[in-house]
């Protein structure tokens, strides 16, 4: 076992604090990664505070991991020592079910092993995330970070990037689309950049009037504040596609009315359950869908797309000692637009 420094929380109500975990020695197909940066996703907060239920403690969050390969197992074929790589939201899956065969491992029918707050495929060993100095991962669940993306700005692509890229591609968003991104946070700001790179006209729907200048600077064509309920009648039927990234409860029905006939709204934000009416769907022949991160193949495709289009996250780099403060600031909507932990502060 490899003793590894980390930050963990022992319970839903405790702050994160220094903790030591054991990483396994790399097996034949494993790589051992020296972690450089780890992004802070709102899902880290939901899970650290057990907002989704069933949390496993002690919990070491973090699923936007960038690092370099330190050691490789005897049969590793894709990676070399020193390669710059990423690990996203899952570290293993059954590899045999229909979803895994389709390269959509996140939907593994036997349950993917998520990077933290989950269990390895043995069903027993808890997984620990990237708020730590090293991680051992099977070589098939690692992606290559293309040259040209600053590493701290690449970290959030591993979750915020793929979570927004996947539905934009899946629903074929292109230059003929007028799309809306709901919520300008970590996911939302990536969606703006990716939507623009795909050629769409992009509107940000935000409950924060003070984000207007940022939205335009990030590339959005329009910015609408949703506090005034009149905007929902004013802009009814305007968008062919809506991506909803909001982390807190809000009225989906109001947003559905903004879709044009046959348009699609995709939920990626995971707030508390919210009531849904059939009316706005039925009356406009509209569709409501959900999407979970993306598979390994699509994550690599997204990284290469970002490198080609000069896309990276806007980040505020913090030492790990500031993590509890960062959670508080995220909950106050004071993130511009992703916190990223400099893991050197833990070494
Ligand atoms: P984030 O950076 O905190 O951004 C969330 C945004 O939601 C905020 O910037 C804010 O945008 C909006 N918002 C927050 N509180 C609100 C409220 N009370 N009413 C209306 N809008 C509010 O979070 P994130 O990291 O982007 O994650 C967003 C959500 O996606 C989380 O629930 C997370 O768990 C989930 N997620 C899902 C997946 C997936 O695979 N489906 C992957 C990663 C994360 P405005 O100020 O612009 O309104
Ligand atoms: Zn995430």
Coordinates of C-alpha atoms and ligand atoms in Angstrom, one line a residue:
X1 CA 0.0 0.0 0.0
X2 CA 1.1 3.6 -0.7
X3 CA 0.5 6.0 2.1
X4 CA -1.1 9.1 0.5
X5 CA -1.8 12.6 1.9
X6 CA -5.4 13.7 1.4
X7 CA -8.2 15.9 2.6
X8 CA -11.3 14.2 3.8
X9 CA -14.5 14.8 5.6
X10 CA -15.7 12.3 8.3
X11 CA -19.4 13.2 8.2
X12 CA -21.9 15.4 6.4
X13 CA -21.6 18.2 8.8
X14 CA -17.8 18.3 9.3
X15 CA -15.3 20.5 7.4
X16 CA -12.7 18.8 5.3
X17 CA -9.4 18.2 7.1
X18 CA -6.0 16.5 6.5
X19 CA -6.2 12.7 6.3
X20 CA -4.1 9.8 5.2
X21 CA -5.3 7.1 2.8
X22 CA -3.8 4.0 1.3
X23 CA -3.5 3.7 -2.5
X24 CA -2.9 0.3 -3.9
X25 CA 0.4 -0.6 -5.5
X26 CA -0.1 -0.5 -9.3
X27 CA -1.2 -3.9 -10.6
X28 CA -0.3 -5.2 -14.0
X29 CA -2.8 -2.8 -15.8
X30 CA -2.6 0.1 -13.4
X31 CA -0.8 3.4 -13.5
X32 CA 0.2 5.4 -10.4
X33 CA -0.5 9.1 -11.0
X34 CA 1.2 12.0 -9.2
X35 CA -1.7 14.5 -8.9
X36 CA -0.9 18.2 -9.8
X37 CA -4.4 19.8 -9.9
X38 CA -7.9 18.8 -8.9
X39 CA -11.0 20.9 -9.8
X40 CA -13.8 21.5 -7.2
X41 CA -17.2 20.5 -8.6
X42 CA -20.5 21.3 -7.0
X43 CA -21.1 17.5 -6.9
X44 CA -18.2 17.4 -4.4
X45 CA -20.3 19.6 -2.1
X46 CA -23.6 17.7 -2.7
X47 CA -21.8 14.5 -1.8
X48 CA -19.6 15.7 1.1
X49 CA -22.8 16.9 2.7
X50 CA -24.7 13.8 1.8
X51 CA -27.4 15.7 -0.2
X52 CA -27.9 12.6 -2.5
X53 CA -28.0 10.1 0.3
X54 CA -25.9 7.0 0.9
X55 CA -22.6 8.8 1.3
X56 CA -19.5 6.8 2.3
X57 CA -17.3 8.3 5.0
X58 CA -14.5 9.3 5.4
X59 CA -14.9 10.9 2.0
X60 CA -12.0 12.3 -0.1
X61 CA -13.8 14.2 -2.9
X62 CA -12.4 15.3 -6.3
X63 CA -13.1 14.0 -9.8
X64 CA -11.3 16.6 -12.0
X65 CA -7.8 15.2 -11.7
X66 CA -4.7 16.1 -13.7
X67 CA -1.3 14.6 -13.0
X68 CA 1.7 12.9 -14.4
X69 CA 2.4 9.2 -14.5
X70 CA 4.8 8.1 -11.9
X71 CA 4.8 4.3 -12.2
X72 CA 3.2 1.8 -14.6
X73 CA 2.2 -1.8 -14.2
X74 CA 4.1 -4.6 -16.1
X75 CA 1.4 -4.9 -18.8
X76 CA 0.5 -1.3 -19.3
X77 CA 0.6 -0.5 -23.0
X78 CA -0.9 3.0 -23.5
X79 CA 1.1 5.1 -21.1
X80 CA 4.7 6.0 -20.3
X81 CA 6.2 7.4 -17.1
X82 CA 6.0 11.2 -17.3
X83 CA 2.8 11.3 -19.5
X84 CA 0.4 14.1 -18.5
X85 CA -3.0 12.5 -18.0
X86 CA -6.5 13.1 -16.5
X87 CA -8.9 11.1 -14.5
X88 CA -12.6 12.1 -14.4
X89 CA -15.7 10.9 -12.6
X90 CA -15.2 7.2 -12.7
X91 CA -12.2 4.8 -12.4
X92 CA -13.7 1.4 -13.4
X93 CA -16.8 -0.3 -14.7
X94 CA -17.8 -3.9 -15.5
X95 CA -16.5 -3.6 -19.1
X96 CA -19.1 -6.2 -20.3
X97 CA -22.5 -4.7 -20.2
X98 CA -24.3 -3.0 -23.1
X99 CA -23.3 0.5 -21.8
X100 CA -19.6 -0.4 -21.3
X101 CA -19.5 -2.0 -24.8
X102 CA -21.0 1.2 -26.2
X103 CA -18.2 3.2 -24.6
X104 CA -20.7 4.8 -22.2
X105 CA -19.1 3.4 -19.1
X106 CA -20.7 6.0 -16.8
X107 CA -24.0 4.2 -17.4
X108 CA -22.6 0.7 -16.6
X109 CA -25.5 -1.5 -15.8
X110 CA -23.6 -3.2 -13.0
X111 CA -22.6 0.2 -11.5
X112 CA -19.5 2.1 -12.5
X113 CA -16.9 2.7 -9.8
X114 CA -17.1 6.4 -9.4
X115 CA -13.8 8.2 -8.5
X116 CA -14.9 8.8 -4.9
X117 CA -17.9 8.1 -2.6
X118 CA -18.2 4.7 -4.4
X119 CA -16.7 1.3 -4.4
X120 CA -14.2 -0.6 -6.6
X121 CA -15.6 -3.4 -8.8
X122 CA -15.0 -5.8 -5.9
X123 CA -18.1 -4.1 -4.3
X124 CA -16.1 -3.5 -1.1
X125 CA -13.1 -1.2 -1.4
X126 CA -14.1 2.5 -1.1
X127 CA -12.8 4.9 -3.7
X128 CA -11.1 8.1 -2.8
X129 CA -10.9 11.1 -5.1
X130 CA -8.4 13.8 -6.2
X131 CA -8.1 15.9 -3.1
X132 CA -4.9 13.8 -2.6
X133 CA -1.3 13.6 -3.8
X134 CA -1.5 10.3 -5.8
X135 CA -4.0 7.9 -7.3
X136 CA -3.8 4.4 -8.7
X137 CA -6.1 3.8 -11.7
X138 CA -6.5 1.1 -14.4
X139 CA -4.9 2.3 -17.6
X140 CA -8.2 2.1 -19.5
X141 CA -9.8 4.8 -17.3
X142 CA -7.2 7.4 -17.9
X143 CA -7.2 10.1 -20.7
X144 CA -4.4 12.1 -22.4
X145 CA -4.2 15.8 -21.8
X146 CA -3.3 17.4 -25.1
X147 CA -0.4 19.8 -25.2
X148 CA -1.4 23.5 -25.2
X149 CA -4.0 23.5 -22.5
X150 CA -2.6 25.0 -19.2
X151 CA -2.9 22.1 -16.8
X152 CA -4.8 24.0 -14.0
X153 CA -7.3 25.1 -16.7
X154 CA -7.6 21.6 -18.1
X155 CA -8.7 20.0 -14.8
X156 CA -12.3 21.1 -14.9
X157 CA -12.7 19.7 -18.4
X158 CA -12.7 16.2 -16.8
X159 CA -16.2 16.8 -15.3
X160 CA -17.6 20.2 -16.2
X161 CA -16.2 20.0 -19.8
X162 CA -17.4 16.5 -20.6
X163 CA -20.8 16.9 -18.8
X164 CA -21.7 19.8 -21.1
X165 CA -19.9 18.6 -24.3
X166 CA -21.7 15.2 -24.3
X167 CA -25.3 16.5 -24.5
X168 CA -24.4 19.3 -26.9
X169 CA -22.9 16.6 -29.3
X170 CA -25.5 14.0 -28.5
X171 CA -28.3 16.3 -29.6
X172 CA -26.3 17.6 -32.6
X173 CA -26.2 21.3 -31.6
X174 CA -24.8 23.3 -34.5
X175 CA -24.8 26.7 -36.1
X176 CA -28.5 26.5 -36.9
X177 CA -29.4 26.4 -33.2
X178 CA -30.3 29.1 -30.8
X179 CA -29.4 27.5 -27.4
X180 CA -29.8 28.6 -23.8
X181 CA -27.5 27.7 -20.9
X182 CA -29.3 27.9 -17.6
X183 CA -26.9 28.8 -14.7
X184 CA -23.5 30.3 -15.2
X185 CA -21.3 28.3 -12.9
X186 CA -18.6 25.7 -13.5
X187 CA -20.7 23.6 -15.9
X188 CA -22.5 26.6 -17.4
X189 CA -19.4 28.6 -18.3
X190 CA -17.9 25.5 -20.1
X191 CA -21.3 25.1 -21.9
X192 CA -21.1 28.7 -23.2
X193 CA -17.6 28.1 -24.6
X194 CA -18.4 24.7 -26.2
X195 CA -21.8 25.9 -27.6
X196 CA -20.0 28.8 -29.3
X197 CA -17.3 26.5 -30.7
X198 CA -20.1 24.3 -32.2
X199 CA -21.4 27.4 -33.9
X200 CA -24.7 28.0 -32.0
X201 CA -26.1 31.3 -30.9
X202 CA -25.8 31.1 -27.1
X203 CA -27.9 32.8 -24.5
X204 CA -27.2 32.6 -20.8
X205 CA -30.2 32.4 -18.5
X206 CA -29.0 33.4 -15.0
X207 CA -30.6 34.4 -11.7
X208 CA -27.5 36.6 -11.0
X209 CA -27.7 40.1 -12.7
X210 CA -24.0 40.7 -11.9
X211 CA -22.8 37.9 -14.3
X212 CA -23.8 39.8 -17.5
X213 CA -20.3 41.1 -18.4
X214 CA -18.7 37.7 -17.6
X215 CA -21.2 35.9 -19.8
X216 CA -20.5 38.1 -22.8
X217 CA -16.8 37.9 -22.2
X218 CA -17.0 34.1 -22.1
X219 CA -18.6 34.3 -25.6
X220 CA -22.4 34.4 -25.0
X221 CA -24.4 36.3 -27.5
X222 CA -27.2 37.2 -25.1
X223 CA -27.8 37.3 -21.3
X224 CA -31.2 37.2 -19.7
X225 CA -31.9 37.5 -15.9
X226 CA -34.6 35.1 -14.9
X227 CA -35.6 36.7 -11.6
X228 CA -38.3 38.7 -13.4
X229 CA -40.9 36.1 -14.3
X230 CA -42.0 38.1 -17.3
X231 CA -39.0 36.9 -19.3
X232 CA -40.6 33.5 -19.5
X233 CA -43.5 34.9 -21.6
X234 CA -41.3 37.4 -23.4
X235 CA -39.0 34.7 -24.7
X236 CA -41.4 31.8 -25.0
X237 CA -40.6 29.4 -27.8
X238 CA -37.2 31.0 -28.5
X239 CA -34.7 28.2 -28.1
X240 CA -34.2 24.9 -30.0
X241 CA -32.1 23.5 -27.1
X242 CA -31.7 24.3 -23.4
X243 CA -29.0 22.9 -21.1
X244 CA -29.9 23.2 -17.5
X245 CA -26.9 23.2 -15.2
X246 CA -28.5 24.7 -12.0
X247 CA -27.5 23.1 -8.7
X248 CA -30.5 24.3 -6.7
X249 CA -34.2 23.7 -6.9
X250 CA -36.0 25.8 -9.6
X251 CA -39.1 25.5 -11.8
X252 CA -38.3 23.3 -14.8
X253 CA -41.8 23.9 -16.3
X254 CA -41.1 27.6 -16.8
X255 CA -37.9 26.9 -18.7
X256 CA -39.6 24.3 -20.9
X257 CA -41.9 27.0 -22.2
X258 CA -38.8 28.7 -23.7
X259 CA -38.3 25.8 -26.1
X260 CA -39.5 26.0 -29.7
X261 CA -41.7 23.3 -31.1
X262 CA -39.9 19.9 -30.8
X263 CA -37.1 21.5 -28.9
X264 CA -35.1 19.6 -26.2
X265 CA -34.1 20.6 -22.7
X266 CA -31.4 18.5 -21.1
X267 CA -30.9 18.4 -17.3
X268 CA -27.4 18.0 -16.0
X269 CA -27.8 19.8 -12.6
X270 CA -28.8 17.6 -9.8
X271 CA -30.8 19.5 -7.2
X272 CA -33.6 18.2 -4.9
X273 CA -36.5 16.6 -6.7
X274 CA -38.8 19.1 -8.4
X275 CA -42.4 18.8 -9.6
X276 CA -42.9 18.5 -13.4
X277 CA -46.0 19.2 -15.4
X278 CA -46.9 17.3 -18.6
X279 CA -48.4 20.5 -20.1
X280 CA -45.3 22.4 -21.5
X281 CA -44.0 19.1 -22.9
X282 CA -47.2 18.0 -24.5
X283 CA -48.3 21.3 -25.9
X284 CA -45.1 22.1 -27.8
X285 CA -44.1 18.5 -28.7
X286 CA -41.0 19.2 -26.6
X287 CA -38.5 16.8 -25.1
X288 CA -36.9 16.7 -21.6
X289 CA -33.8 14.6 -21.2
X290 CA -30.9 14.0 -18.7
X291 CA -27.3 13.3 -19.2
X292 CA -24.5 12.0 -17.0
X293 CA -20.9 13.1 -17.7
X294 CA -19.5 11.1 -20.7
X295 CA -17.6 7.9 -21.5
X296 CA -13.8 7.6 -21.8
X297 CA -13.8 7.8 -25.6
X298 CA -16.0 10.9 -25.7
X299 CA -13.9 12.5 -22.9
X300 CA -10.8 12.1 -25.0
X301 CA -12.7 13.5 -28.0
X302 CA -13.7 16.5 -25.9
X303 CA -10.2 17.2 -24.7
X304 CA -8.9 17.1 -28.3
X305 CA -11.8 19.4 -29.3
X306 CA -10.9 21.9 -26.6
X307 CA -7.2 21.8 -27.6
X308 CA -8.1 22.4 -31.2
X309 CA -10.4 25.3 -30.4
X310 CA -8.3 26.9 -27.6
X311 CA -10.9 26.2 -25.0
X312 CA -10.1 25.8 -21.2
X313 CA -11.9 26.6 -18.0
X314 CA -11.6 30.0 -16.2
X315 CA -10.2 29.0 -12.8
X316 CA -9.2 30.3 -9.4
X317 CA -6.4 28.2 -8.1
X318 CA -6.4 27.6 -4.4
X319 CA -4.2 25.8 -1.9
X320 CA -6.0 22.8 -0.3
X321 CA -6.1 24.6 3.0
X322 CA -8.7 27.0 1.5
X323 CA -11.1 24.2 0.5
X324 CA -13.8 24.8 3.1
X325 CA -13.8 28.5 2.3
X326 CA -14.2 27.5 -1.4
X327 CA -17.2 25.4 -0.6
X328 CA -18.8 28.3 1.3
X329 CA -18.1 30.7 -1.6
X330 CA -19.5 28.2 -4.1
X331 CA -22.7 28.1 -2.1
X332 CA -22.8 31.9 -2.1
X333 CA -22.4 31.8 -5.9
X334 CA -18.9 33.4 -5.7
X335 CA -17.0 31.2 -8.2
X336 CA -15.3 32.5 -11.3
X337 CA -15.8 29.9 -12.7
X338 CA -14.1 26.9 -11.1
X339 CA -11.9 26.5 -8.1
X340 CA -8.9 24.3 -8.8
X341 CA -6.8 22.9 -6.0
X342 CA -3.0 23.2 -6.5
X343 CA -2.1 19.8 -5.0
X344 CA 1.5 20.9 -4.4
X345 CA 0.0 22.5 -1.3
X346 CA -0.6 19.0 0.1
X347 CA 2.9 17.7 -0.5
Ligands
LIG1 P1 -21.8 25.7 -9.7 O1 -20.5 26.1 -10.2 O2 -22.1 26.0 -8.3 O3 -22.9 26.4 -10.6 C1 -24.3 26.2 -10.4 C2 -25.1 27.5 -10.9 O4 -26.4 27.3 -10.6 C3 -24.7 28.8 -10.3 O5 -23.6 29.4 -10.9 C4 -26.0 29.6 -10.5 O6 -25.9 30.2 -11.8 C5 -27.1 28.6 -10.5 N1 -27.7 28.6 -9.2 C6 -27.2 28.4 -8.0 N2 -28.1 28.5 -7.0 C7 -29.3 28.8 -7.6 C8 -30.6 29.1 -7.2 N3 -30.9 29.1 -5.9 N4 -31.5 29.4 -8.1 C9 -31.2 29.4 -9.4 N5 -30.0 29.2 -9.9 C10 -29.0 28.9 -9.0 O7 -22.1 24.2 -9.9 P2 -21.5 23.2 -11.0 O8 -20.3 22.6 -10.5 O9 -21.6 23.8 -12.3 O10 -22.6 22.0 -11.0 C11 -24.0 22.3 -11.3 C12 -24.9 21.1 -11.0 O11 -24.5 20.1 -11.9 C13 -24.7 20.5 -9.6 O12 -26.0 20.1 -9.2 C14 -23.8 19.3 -9.9 O13 -24.0 18.2 -8.9 C15 -24.3 18.8 -11.2 N6 -23.4 18.0 -12.0 C16 -24.0 17.1 -12.8 C17 -23.2 16.3 -13.6 C18 -23.8 15.3 -14.6 O14 -23.1 14.5 -15.1 N7 -25.0 15.4 -14.9 C19 -21.8 16.5 -13.6 C20 -21.3 17.5 -12.8 C21 -22.1 18.3 -12.0 P3 -26.5 31.7 -12.0 O15 -26.0 32.5 -11.0 O16 -26.1 32.0 -13.4 O17 -28.0 31.6 -12.0
LIG2 ZN1 -18.3 17.0 -11.3

